[in-house]
């Protein structure tokens, strides 16, 4: 059920409706919009009676939400959601006019490797840095990540290069540690239906990057996001990263048609991962161009200073100069669509106090 308030409803009217919902034992999710506030109700097992709410002051109407997902649905919130990461001049917004670009290695391997990658991706215009400290690997014998040492290195990257940090959390207990370091908590494809992890990140104050499971339908993907919003965290960024098909010319099949499909059904921003989405370096730039053209709100791209030496996913990681070329190319496409790549201030620029000089 969704309670739509009148445009002139007061804060007190909204509070009264929320109190009534909570008193009935359900959860109220107040969603202020440009025109009016809507209040989503979750936790009810059966259908609710609209008249119970329509008689309250300030209520325009109470409507049943037809989709199985509620809070992520455009029925509940018509306008696009903006997910803001970081603060001040360093803030990056997902879902607005600007494209948000996340780049960096698959895994943090050493301070030298992370710094070399960070320097190059930042110079090319990325505002956010990716790198796993905890890696969910198919084989237990593969490199599992540096753990907390990797998180410390990521914190140094943030300080030294002014980049915001996107890193993966692999289970609810691990989240206690990762959220102390991350600006964005990544939930990986293999964990898209790890419901206890979804509930845990739903209680976090940090934005969440939710990757689509490799065999997840659109409805399952949106239901996974619904888990996070239903716990009170509305800052969710969706990510298409390819699904399993019979195709053997790529590691996964990057389902770019899901972008307009998500945009129609949900107000949440969605970005594309062309690295895991193709698994082949030579396909990353073409699919990045396509992702921007189809309406993605950003990209997450693997870049390694020496891909041939990488401890994971080297074959799909771009060389830094290839990433520079990618940025040039998507910048041109973004312009055609009326979007921009928000370039960061140069490190050391004294007009921007949050970006320290590279030598500091
Ligand atoms: C990753 O981003 O390095 C990763 C493991 O991605 P995914 O969960 O999409 O496989
Ligand atoms: Mn990877």
Short mmCIF file of C-alpha atoms and ligand atoms in Angstrom, two decimals:
data_model
loop_
_atom_site.label_atom_id
_atom_site.label_comp_id
_atom_site.label_asym_id
_atom_site.label_seq_id
_atom_site.Cartn_x
_atom_site.Cartn_y
_atom_site.Cartn_z
CA UNK A 1 0.00 0.00 0.00
CA UNK A 2 1.13 3.50 -0.85
CA UNK A 3 -0.21 6.61 0.84
CA UNK A 4 0.02 9.62 -1.45
CA UNK A 5 -0.06 12.89 0.47
CA UNK A 6 -1.58 16.10 -0.88
CA UNK A 7 1.01 18.63 -2.18
CA UNK A 8 0.07 21.01 0.66
CA UNK A 9 0.21 18.32 3.41
CA UNK A 10 2.24 19.43 6.42
CA UNK A 11 5.10 17.58 8.12
CA UNK A 12 2.71 16.95 10.99
CA UNK A 13 0.24 15.27 8.57
CA UNK A 14 3.03 13.01 7.29
CA UNK A 15 4.14 12.18 10.83
CA UNK A 16 0.57 11.31 11.84
CA UNK A 17 0.22 8.85 8.95
CA UNK A 18 3.60 7.24 9.76
CA UNK A 19 2.60 6.91 13.43
CA UNK A 20 -0.64 5.18 12.48
CA UNK A 21 1.23 2.72 10.24
CA UNK A 22 3.77 1.93 12.97
CA UNK A 23 1.00 1.55 15.56
CA UNK A 24 -0.56 -1.12 13.32
CA UNK A 25 2.76 -3.02 13.56
CA UNK A 26 3.99 -2.18 10.03
CA UNK A 27 6.88 -0.12 8.74
CA UNK A 28 6.40 3.34 7.20
CA UNK A 29 8.78 4.57 4.49
CA UNK A 30 8.36 8.27 3.89
CA UNK A 31 9.57 9.29 0.42
CA UNK A 32 9.54 13.02 -0.22
CA UNK A 33 9.19 13.85 -3.92
CA UNK A 34 9.32 17.06 -5.96
CA UNK A 35 5.52 17.51 -5.89
CA UNK A 36 4.38 15.55 -2.85
CA UNK A 37 5.41 12.98 -0.27
CA UNK A 38 4.49 9.33 -0.64
CA UNK A 39 4.57 6.87 2.25
CA UNK A 40 5.16 3.20 1.50
CA UNK A 41 3.93 0.54 3.90
CA UNK A 42 5.78 -2.76 4.32
CA UNK A 43 5.38 -5.65 6.74
CA UNK A 44 1.64 -6.24 6.18
CA UNK A 45 0.78 -9.83 5.31
CA UNK A 46 -2.57 -9.18 3.67
CA UNK A 47 -4.22 -6.29 1.81
CA UNK A 48 -4.94 -3.12 3.80
CA UNK A 49 -8.12 -1.07 3.66
CA UNK A 50 -7.50 2.26 1.85
CA UNK A 51 -10.28 4.00 3.81
CA UNK A 52 -8.28 3.54 7.03
CA UNK A 53 -5.83 6.14 5.72
CA UNK A 54 -7.85 8.26 3.33
CA UNK A 55 -9.73 9.86 6.19
CA UNK A 56 -6.52 11.22 7.78
CA UNK A 57 -5.67 14.92 7.22
CA UNK A 58 -3.33 15.63 4.30
CA UNK A 59 -3.87 12.27 2.57
CA UNK A 60 -4.76 12.46 -1.15
CA UNK A 61 -5.23 8.74 -1.72
CA UNK A 62 -4.21 5.27 -0.61
CA UNK A 63 -3.37 2.94 -3.48
CA UNK A 64 -2.43 -0.71 -3.73
CA UNK A 65 0.99 -1.33 -5.31
CA UNK A 66 0.55 -3.97 -7.97
CA UNK A 67 4.20 -5.08 -8.27
CA UNK A 68 5.78 -7.61 -5.84
CA UNK A 69 8.54 -5.09 -5.17
CA UNK A 70 7.23 -1.92 -3.58
CA UNK A 71 9.85 0.58 -2.44
CA UNK A 72 12.06 0.23 -5.53
CA UNK A 73 9.07 0.65 -7.83
CA UNK A 74 8.19 3.73 -9.86
CA UNK A 75 4.63 3.25 -8.62
CA UNK A 76 5.88 4.38 -5.22
CA UNK A 77 8.30 7.05 -6.47
CA UNK A 78 7.93 8.45 -9.97
CA UNK A 79 11.10 10.58 -10.07
CA UNK A 80 14.60 9.16 -10.51
CA UNK A 81 16.43 8.64 -7.22
CA UNK A 82 19.77 10.37 -6.81
CA UNK A 83 22.30 8.45 -4.72
CA UNK A 84 24.97 10.74 -3.33
CA UNK A 85 28.36 9.39 -2.30
CA UNK A 86 30.92 11.36 -0.30
CA UNK A 87 30.63 14.93 0.87
CA UNK A 88 31.58 18.45 -0.17
CA UNK A 89 33.44 19.00 -3.43
CA UNK A 90 34.25 15.32 -3.66
CA UNK A 91 30.60 14.31 -3.73
CA UNK A 92 29.49 12.17 -6.66
CA UNK A 93 25.85 11.62 -7.60
CA UNK A 94 24.51 8.48 -9.24
CA UNK A 95 21.33 8.89 -11.26
CA UNK A 96 21.62 12.55 -12.28
CA UNK A 97 22.95 14.24 -15.39
CA UNK A 98 26.54 13.30 -14.58
CA UNK A 99 27.84 9.81 -15.27
CA UNK A 100 29.60 8.25 -12.28
CA UNK A 101 32.73 6.32 -13.21
CA UNK A 102 34.27 3.74 -10.86
CA UNK A 103 37.63 2.31 -11.91
CA UNK A 104 40.47 0.29 -10.41
CA UNK A 105 41.79 -3.24 -10.10
CA UNK A 106 39.73 -6.33 -9.42
CA UNK A 107 41.59 -6.83 -6.14
CA UNK A 108 43.89 -4.72 -4.01
CA UNK A 109 47.19 -6.61 -4.29
CA UNK A 110 49.71 -4.21 -2.77
CA UNK A 111 50.12 -0.52 -1.92
CA UNK A 112 52.24 0.02 -5.04
CA UNK A 113 49.68 -1.63 -7.34
CA UNK A 114 46.73 0.26 -5.83
CA UNK A 115 48.51 3.62 -5.90
CA UNK A 116 49.68 3.13 -9.50
CA UNK A 117 46.11 2.29 -10.57
CA UNK A 118 44.60 5.15 -8.54
CA UNK A 119 46.94 7.75 -9.97
CA UNK A 120 46.12 6.80 -13.54
CA UNK A 121 42.34 6.40 -13.20
CA UNK A 122 42.08 9.67 -11.34
CA UNK A 123 44.07 11.51 -13.97
CA UNK A 124 41.76 10.05 -16.60
CA UNK A 125 38.74 11.47 -14.74
CA UNK A 126 37.36 8.68 -12.53
CA UNK A 127 35.94 9.93 -9.23
CA UNK A 128 35.56 6.56 -7.51
CA UNK A 129 38.09 3.77 -6.99
CA UNK A 130 37.22 0.08 -6.97
CA UNK A 131 39.28 -2.75 -5.50
CA UNK A 132 38.33 -5.85 -3.54
CA UNK A 133 39.95 -6.53 -0.18
CA UNK A 134 37.71 -9.57 0.29
CA UNK A 135 37.27 -11.57 -2.91
CA UNK A 136 34.51 -14.18 -3.37
CA UNK A 137 36.44 -16.59 -5.62
CA UNK A 138 35.09 -19.66 -7.37
CA UNK A 139 38.11 -21.67 -6.15
CA UNK A 140 39.15 -21.74 -2.48
CA UNK A 141 42.75 -21.92 -3.73
CA UNK A 142 42.58 -18.61 -5.64
CA UNK A 143 43.75 -15.30 -4.13
CA UNK A 144 41.12 -14.31 -1.57
CA UNK A 145 42.19 -10.68 -1.12
CA UNK A 146 44.40 -8.92 1.44
CA UNK A 147 41.57 -8.54 3.96
CA UNK A 148 41.88 -5.65 6.43
CA UNK A 149 45.33 -4.74 5.07
CA UNK A 150 43.63 -4.16 1.71
CA UNK A 151 41.05 -1.91 3.37
CA UNK A 152 43.87 0.13 4.96
CA UNK A 153 45.42 0.60 1.53
CA UNK A 154 42.06 1.74 0.16
CA UNK A 155 41.81 4.31 2.96
CA UNK A 156 45.23 5.60 1.90
CA UNK A 157 44.04 5.81 -1.71
CA UNK A 158 41.12 7.97 -0.58
CA UNK A 159 43.40 10.30 1.38
CA UNK A 160 46.15 10.56 -1.22
CA UNK A 161 44.12 10.75 -4.42
CA UNK A 162 40.75 12.12 -3.27
CA UNK A 163 38.94 9.10 -4.74
CA UNK A 164 35.84 7.61 -3.15
CA UNK A 165 36.12 3.92 -2.30
CA UNK A 166 33.89 1.13 -3.61
CA UNK A 167 34.70 -2.26 -2.11
CA UNK A 168 32.96 -5.56 -1.60
CA UNK A 169 31.49 -6.99 1.59
CA UNK A 170 30.99 -10.74 1.52
CA UNK A 171 28.89 -11.57 4.58
CA UNK A 172 27.06 -9.84 7.44
CA UNK A 173 29.93 -10.13 9.98
CA UNK A 174 32.46 -8.91 7.40
CA UNK A 175 30.24 -5.88 6.79
CA UNK A 176 31.01 -4.53 10.30
CA UNK A 177 34.62 -4.10 9.18
CA UNK A 178 34.14 -3.09 5.53
CA UNK A 179 31.67 -0.31 6.29
CA UNK A 180 34.31 1.43 8.42
CA UNK A 181 36.43 1.92 5.29
CA UNK A 182 34.10 1.97 2.27
CA UNK A 183 32.22 4.90 0.78
CA UNK A 184 30.07 2.40 -1.14
CA UNK A 185 29.43 -1.20 -0.07
CA UNK A 186 29.53 -3.58 -3.03
CA UNK A 187 27.35 -6.70 -2.91
CA UNK A 188 28.68 -9.09 -5.53
CA UNK A 189 26.78 -11.14 -8.08
CA UNK A 190 27.26 -14.34 -6.08
CA UNK A 191 25.68 -12.67 -3.05
CA UNK A 192 22.69 -11.06 -4.74
CA UNK A 193 20.40 -13.47 -2.91
CA UNK A 194 22.39 -13.67 0.32
CA UNK A 195 19.41 -12.37 2.23
CA UNK A 196 21.14 -11.93 5.56
CA UNK A 197 23.80 -9.78 3.83
CA UNK A 198 21.10 -7.77 2.03
CA UNK A 199 19.37 -7.10 5.36
CA UNK A 200 22.68 -6.15 6.96
CA UNK A 201 23.64 -3.61 4.28
CA UNK A 202 20.04 -2.39 4.47
CA UNK A 203 20.81 -1.27 8.02
CA UNK A 204 24.05 0.47 7.00
CA UNK A 205 24.44 4.23 6.60
CA UNK A 206 26.59 3.65 3.48
CA UNK A 207 25.24 3.48 -0.10
CA UNK A 208 25.13 0.01 -1.63
CA UNK A 209 26.19 -1.13 -5.10
CA UNK A 210 24.08 -4.22 -5.81
CA UNK A 211 25.28 -6.42 -8.66
CA UNK A 212 22.86 -8.56 -10.59
CA UNK A 213 23.21 -12.29 -9.97
CA UNK A 214 24.51 -14.17 -12.97
CA UNK A 215 21.23 -15.99 -13.51
CA UNK A 216 18.86 -13.49 -11.91
CA UNK A 217 15.71 -12.33 -13.66
CA UNK A 218 14.86 -8.65 -13.53
CA UNK A 219 12.21 -9.33 -10.91
CA UNK A 220 14.68 -11.23 -8.69
CA UNK A 221 17.19 -8.39 -9.10
CA UNK A 222 14.63 -5.79 -8.02
CA UNK A 223 13.43 -7.98 -5.14
CA UNK A 224 17.04 -8.16 -3.89
CA UNK A 225 17.16 -4.35 -3.93
CA UNK A 226 13.80 -4.32 -2.14
CA UNK A 227 15.40 -6.25 0.77
CA UNK A 228 17.87 -3.39 1.23
CA UNK A 229 15.30 -0.58 0.99
CA UNK A 230 12.87 -2.40 3.26
CA UNK A 231 15.47 -2.19 6.05
CA UNK A 232 15.63 1.59 5.63
CA UNK A 233 18.63 2.11 3.31
CA UNK A 234 17.29 3.85 0.19
CA UNK A 235 20.74 4.53 -1.29
CA UNK A 236 21.01 1.61 -3.65
CA UNK A 237 22.78 1.63 -7.01
CA UNK A 238 22.00 -1.32 -9.28
CA UNK A 239 24.69 -2.84 -11.50
CA UNK A 240 24.32 -5.02 -14.60
CA UNK A 241 27.40 -7.28 -14.84
CA UNK A 242 26.41 -9.90 -17.39
CA UNK A 243 24.43 -13.12 -17.13
CA UNK A 244 25.18 -16.74 -18.04
CA UNK A 245 24.13 -17.81 -21.51
CA UNK A 246 25.29 -20.40 -24.06
CA UNK A 247 27.57 -17.81 -25.69
CA UNK A 248 31.23 -18.77 -25.49
CA UNK A 249 32.82 -15.73 -27.12
CA UNK A 250 32.52 -13.88 -23.82
CA UNK A 251 32.65 -14.86 -20.11
CA UNK A 252 29.09 -13.57 -19.61
CA UNK A 253 26.50 -11.94 -21.83
CA UNK A 254 26.14 -8.29 -20.93
CA UNK A 255 22.40 -7.69 -20.88
CA UNK A 256 22.19 -4.03 -21.86
CA UNK A 257 18.47 -4.35 -22.53
CA UNK A 258 17.99 -4.51 -18.78
CA UNK A 259 18.91 -0.81 -18.49
CA UNK A 260 15.76 0.63 -20.12
CA UNK A 261 13.74 -2.18 -18.49
CA UNK A 262 14.96 -1.14 -15.03
CA UNK A 263 14.44 2.54 -15.83
CA UNK A 264 10.80 1.83 -16.68
CA UNK A 265 10.07 -0.13 -13.49
CA UNK A 266 12.32 1.47 -10.89
CA UNK A 267 13.54 4.89 -9.77
CA UNK A 268 16.95 3.52 -8.70
CA UNK A 269 20.11 4.39 -10.65
CA UNK A 270 21.77 1.59 -12.62
CA UNK A 271 25.36 1.31 -13.83
CA UNK A 272 27.14 -1.26 -16.02
CA UNK A 273 30.20 -3.44 -15.41
CA UNK A 274 31.63 -4.17 -18.88
CA UNK A 275 34.64 -5.98 -17.35
CA UNK A 276 32.83 -8.93 -15.74
CA UNK A 277 30.09 -8.46 -18.32
CA UNK A 278 32.38 -9.58 -21.13
CA UNK A 279 35.45 -11.05 -19.42
CA UNK A 280 37.63 -9.96 -22.36
CA UNK A 281 39.72 -6.82 -22.45
CA UNK A 282 39.10 -6.10 -26.12
CA UNK A 283 35.34 -5.95 -25.54
CA UNK A 284 35.36 -3.58 -22.58
CA UNK A 285 35.58 -0.29 -24.51
CA UNK A 286 32.93 -1.15 -27.14
CA UNK A 287 30.48 -2.31 -24.46
CA UNK A 288 31.21 0.77 -22.33
CA UNK A 289 30.23 2.96 -25.27
CA UNK A 290 27.05 0.94 -25.70
CA UNK A 291 26.23 1.09 -21.98
CA UNK A 292 26.41 4.87 -21.94
CA UNK A 293 24.39 5.09 -25.15
CA UNK A 294 21.63 2.88 -23.74
CA UNK A 295 21.22 5.12 -20.68
CA UNK A 296 23.37 3.67 -17.90
CA UNK A 297 24.09 6.10 -15.06
CA UNK A 298 27.74 5.12 -14.89
CA UNK A 299 30.32 2.37 -15.27
CA UNK A 300 32.48 0.19 -13.03
CA UNK A 301 35.62 -0.81 -14.93
CA UNK A 302 38.62 -2.96 -13.99
CA UNK A 303 41.94 -1.21 -14.64
CA UNK A 304 45.33 -2.63 -13.60
CA UNK A 305 48.77 -1.02 -14.00
CA UNK A 306 50.11 -4.40 -15.22
CA UNK A 307 47.18 -6.64 -16.18
CA UNK A 308 49.46 -9.53 -17.12
CA UNK A 309 50.69 -9.67 -13.52
CA UNK A 310 47.23 -9.37 -11.92
CA UNK A 311 46.27 -11.86 -9.21
CA UNK A 312 42.67 -11.86 -10.46
CA UNK A 313 40.81 -10.91 -13.64
CA UNK A 314 43.90 -9.63 -15.51
CA UNK A 315 42.49 -10.80 -18.86
CA UNK A 316 39.55 -8.40 -18.55
CA UNK A 317 41.44 -5.49 -16.95
CA UNK A 318 42.29 -2.47 -19.06
CA UNK A 319 45.76 -0.99 -19.30
CA UNK A 320 45.68 2.57 -17.90
CA UNK A 321 46.08 4.12 -21.37
CA UNK A 322 43.10 2.09 -22.61
CA UNK A 323 41.06 3.50 -19.74
CA UNK A 324 42.08 7.02 -20.76
CA UNK A 325 40.81 6.28 -24.26
CA UNK A 326 37.58 4.84 -22.83
CA UNK A 327 36.98 8.07 -20.91
CA UNK A 328 37.50 10.18 -24.03
CA UNK A 329 35.13 8.04 -26.04
CA UNK A 330 32.31 7.91 -23.51
CA UNK A 331 32.66 11.62 -22.86
CA UNK A 332 31.77 12.24 -26.51
CA UNK A 333 28.77 9.91 -26.31
CA UNK A 334 27.61 11.44 -23.03
CA UNK A 335 27.62 14.88 -24.70
CA UNK A 336 25.22 13.70 -27.39
CA UNK A 337 22.85 12.52 -24.66
CA UNK A 338 23.03 15.76 -22.70
CA UNK A 339 25.07 14.10 -19.94
CA UNK A 340 28.54 14.88 -18.64
CA UNK A 341 31.52 13.21 -17.03
CA UNK A 342 32.12 15.22 -13.89
CA UNK A 343 35.90 15.62 -13.93
CA UNK A 344 37.63 15.99 -10.56
CA UNK A 345 39.72 18.98 -9.63
CA UNK A 346 43.43 18.43 -10.20
CA UNK A 347 45.20 17.02 -7.10
CA UNK A 348 46.92 19.85 -5.31
CA UNK A 349 44.37 22.37 -6.54
CA UNK A 350 44.16 24.74 -3.56
CA UNK A 351 40.69 25.85 -4.58
CA UNK A 352 39.55 22.35 -3.65
CA UNK A 353 40.55 21.65 -0.03
CA UNK A 354 39.30 18.06 -0.01
CA UNK A 355 41.76 17.00 -2.71
CA UNK A 356 45.24 16.88 -1.23
CA UNK A 357 48.37 17.30 -3.33
CA UNK A 358 49.67 13.98 -4.68
CA UNK A 359 52.91 14.39 -2.71
CA UNK A 360 51.15 14.80 0.66
C1 LIG B 1 34.17 -7.84 -8.83
O1 LIG B 1 33.61 -6.75 -8.98
O2 LIG B 1 35.42 -7.99 -8.79
C2 LIG B 1 33.32 -9.05 -8.81
C3 LIG B 1 33.71 -10.14 -8.18
O3 LIG B 1 32.19 -8.89 -9.50
P1 LIG B 1 30.90 -9.86 -9.64
O4 LIG B 1 30.34 -9.97 -8.27
O5 LIG B 1 30.03 -9.11 -10.59
O6 LIG B 1 31.38 -11.16 -10.21
MN1 LIG B 2 36.96 -8.94 -10.87
#
